[in-house]
């Protein structure tokens, strides 16, 4: 069996949850088995939507509402044992990253994180993953019966599979958590960075936090997440959660627009996997241009508002 | 309070990463190794907690003798003693089991890891260690306070944060925010001198096995040359994003 952690956020499936389910379903077809999606807590999204992405069976866990690494990992591991799990698929989100190590120990299974493709082989599981902060690709082989794969959100995409009328099973489970979580709060824009398909990012070239309006406006018309370089979050112009790079969040959106960012090696390490990179910088020698697909040499304060307008007219 | 900081020894962030010609491993030629940046935040936090509550800060690395320079640096920054698990780790599971073996014999109130090692980007060790030791675990920890026997923490979520608390002992995987960049401690002359007389103990492995292996490494595909678009012709960029890259 292939078991997938079907993550919810505010009682709805994350967009990347469908990608994980789809990934798991594609693996299960290759192995000749079935895909089981596991959902925790109250859920306002239609469970059947997971079937449309390939889940044969959906196990809806009731009684555990809030994320806690041990309680979630224990439930997923128990399901993996019950169904003789061959693969467990978890997204590389904040929650997913908290689970993968815990589960690997609970199950004595190998855990391969940062996976960017479907496995190359299934006997044993051989799979490519990103390593050295996107400066290398590692081919990794699992030596255990069950393998946990942490996949990089947005890196694999969704293909359409035959719609499945999935079996839905509800289970009531008492939580086995070790920590007591309090309230969570959101600080960045509407689109969480790790799953954003488009990201607008800006650096010290913006001169000060009061100038971020043109950045958020561009992000809004593109329905993009906003990000920043490290010094920008260090000085407090933007929240920590927007810092991308080697020591920040690593992202791989379809489109990354870098404005007033020089393109230091540590910055590139977190964004170089983006499919298309646009750089706007007034210094033609800025190293970022070497890593870009498209570049505009110019003053951000002049270029960005005009780009926003141009996209608006294109969208009409 | 007894605090253990688990440190991985990784290429400096400015390193150009190359692989050996057989593709089996990292080409270490000309690469500088440093304390994993995430672990640097953890080490400074440990030293601050020691100043506040008293206690001992130990550091540990699983690695061959090359990692001793990194442990010496941690001692120079202020750790009280250092341990090296003598061997070459093959994966996160093996590493977590060897660390767990050591921790069971030595007992700590707080174990601080980093969110991930910037070399292999595994992010496996801290959670696996927590499950192995059956201790509470906070990943992506960006805030930590200890009051009496309780750890009050803040964890980063996707685009936000949340608080969590648990009784000690606890394992956290930290990152920037645990302390601020400007608080990070660096070795001073006195620290470097006293580091020489601190203990760095080499420990034999318990024999834990890895469950995965690297087959090969390769460089990511090269980017095509950049297309420069005149700032007077922004519509052209919009057209390319739509027609050529199909991203809008
Ligand atoms: C251990 C370590 C880890 C690090 N990790 C990260 C990381 O994870 N992420 C990260 O981002 N950095 C990281 N860094 C920092 C990195 O080395 C760079 O210092 C940083 O990325 C530079 O940020 P910046 O591009 O915003 O600023 P700068 O380098 O100051 O660049 C500003 C750019 O804006 C341009 N500019 C100025 N005015 C305008 C204008 N009006 N219009 C258009 N362009 C303009 C300039 O030409 C310049 O290219 C790390 C450093 C270290 C040592
Ligand atoms: N070889 C090692 N020795 C000691 N601690 C390690 C080692 N490898 C990883 N760690 C710890 O585990 C964290 C996450 O590492 P990883 O799971 O390898 O990405 C690091 O930040 C360290 O705190």
XYZ file of N, CA and C in Angstrom, chain B residues 50 58 115 122:
12
model
N 22.204 28.748 29.656
C 23.125 28.409 30.744
C 23.368 29.642 31.619
N 27.010 20.938 26.429
C 27.874 19.997 25.718
C 27.528 20.037 24.233
N 17.265 22.662 12.297
C 16.141 22.181 11.491
C 16.602 21.249 10.370
N 18.656 16.866 4.992
C 17.802 15.735 5.358
C 16.603 16.127 6.199
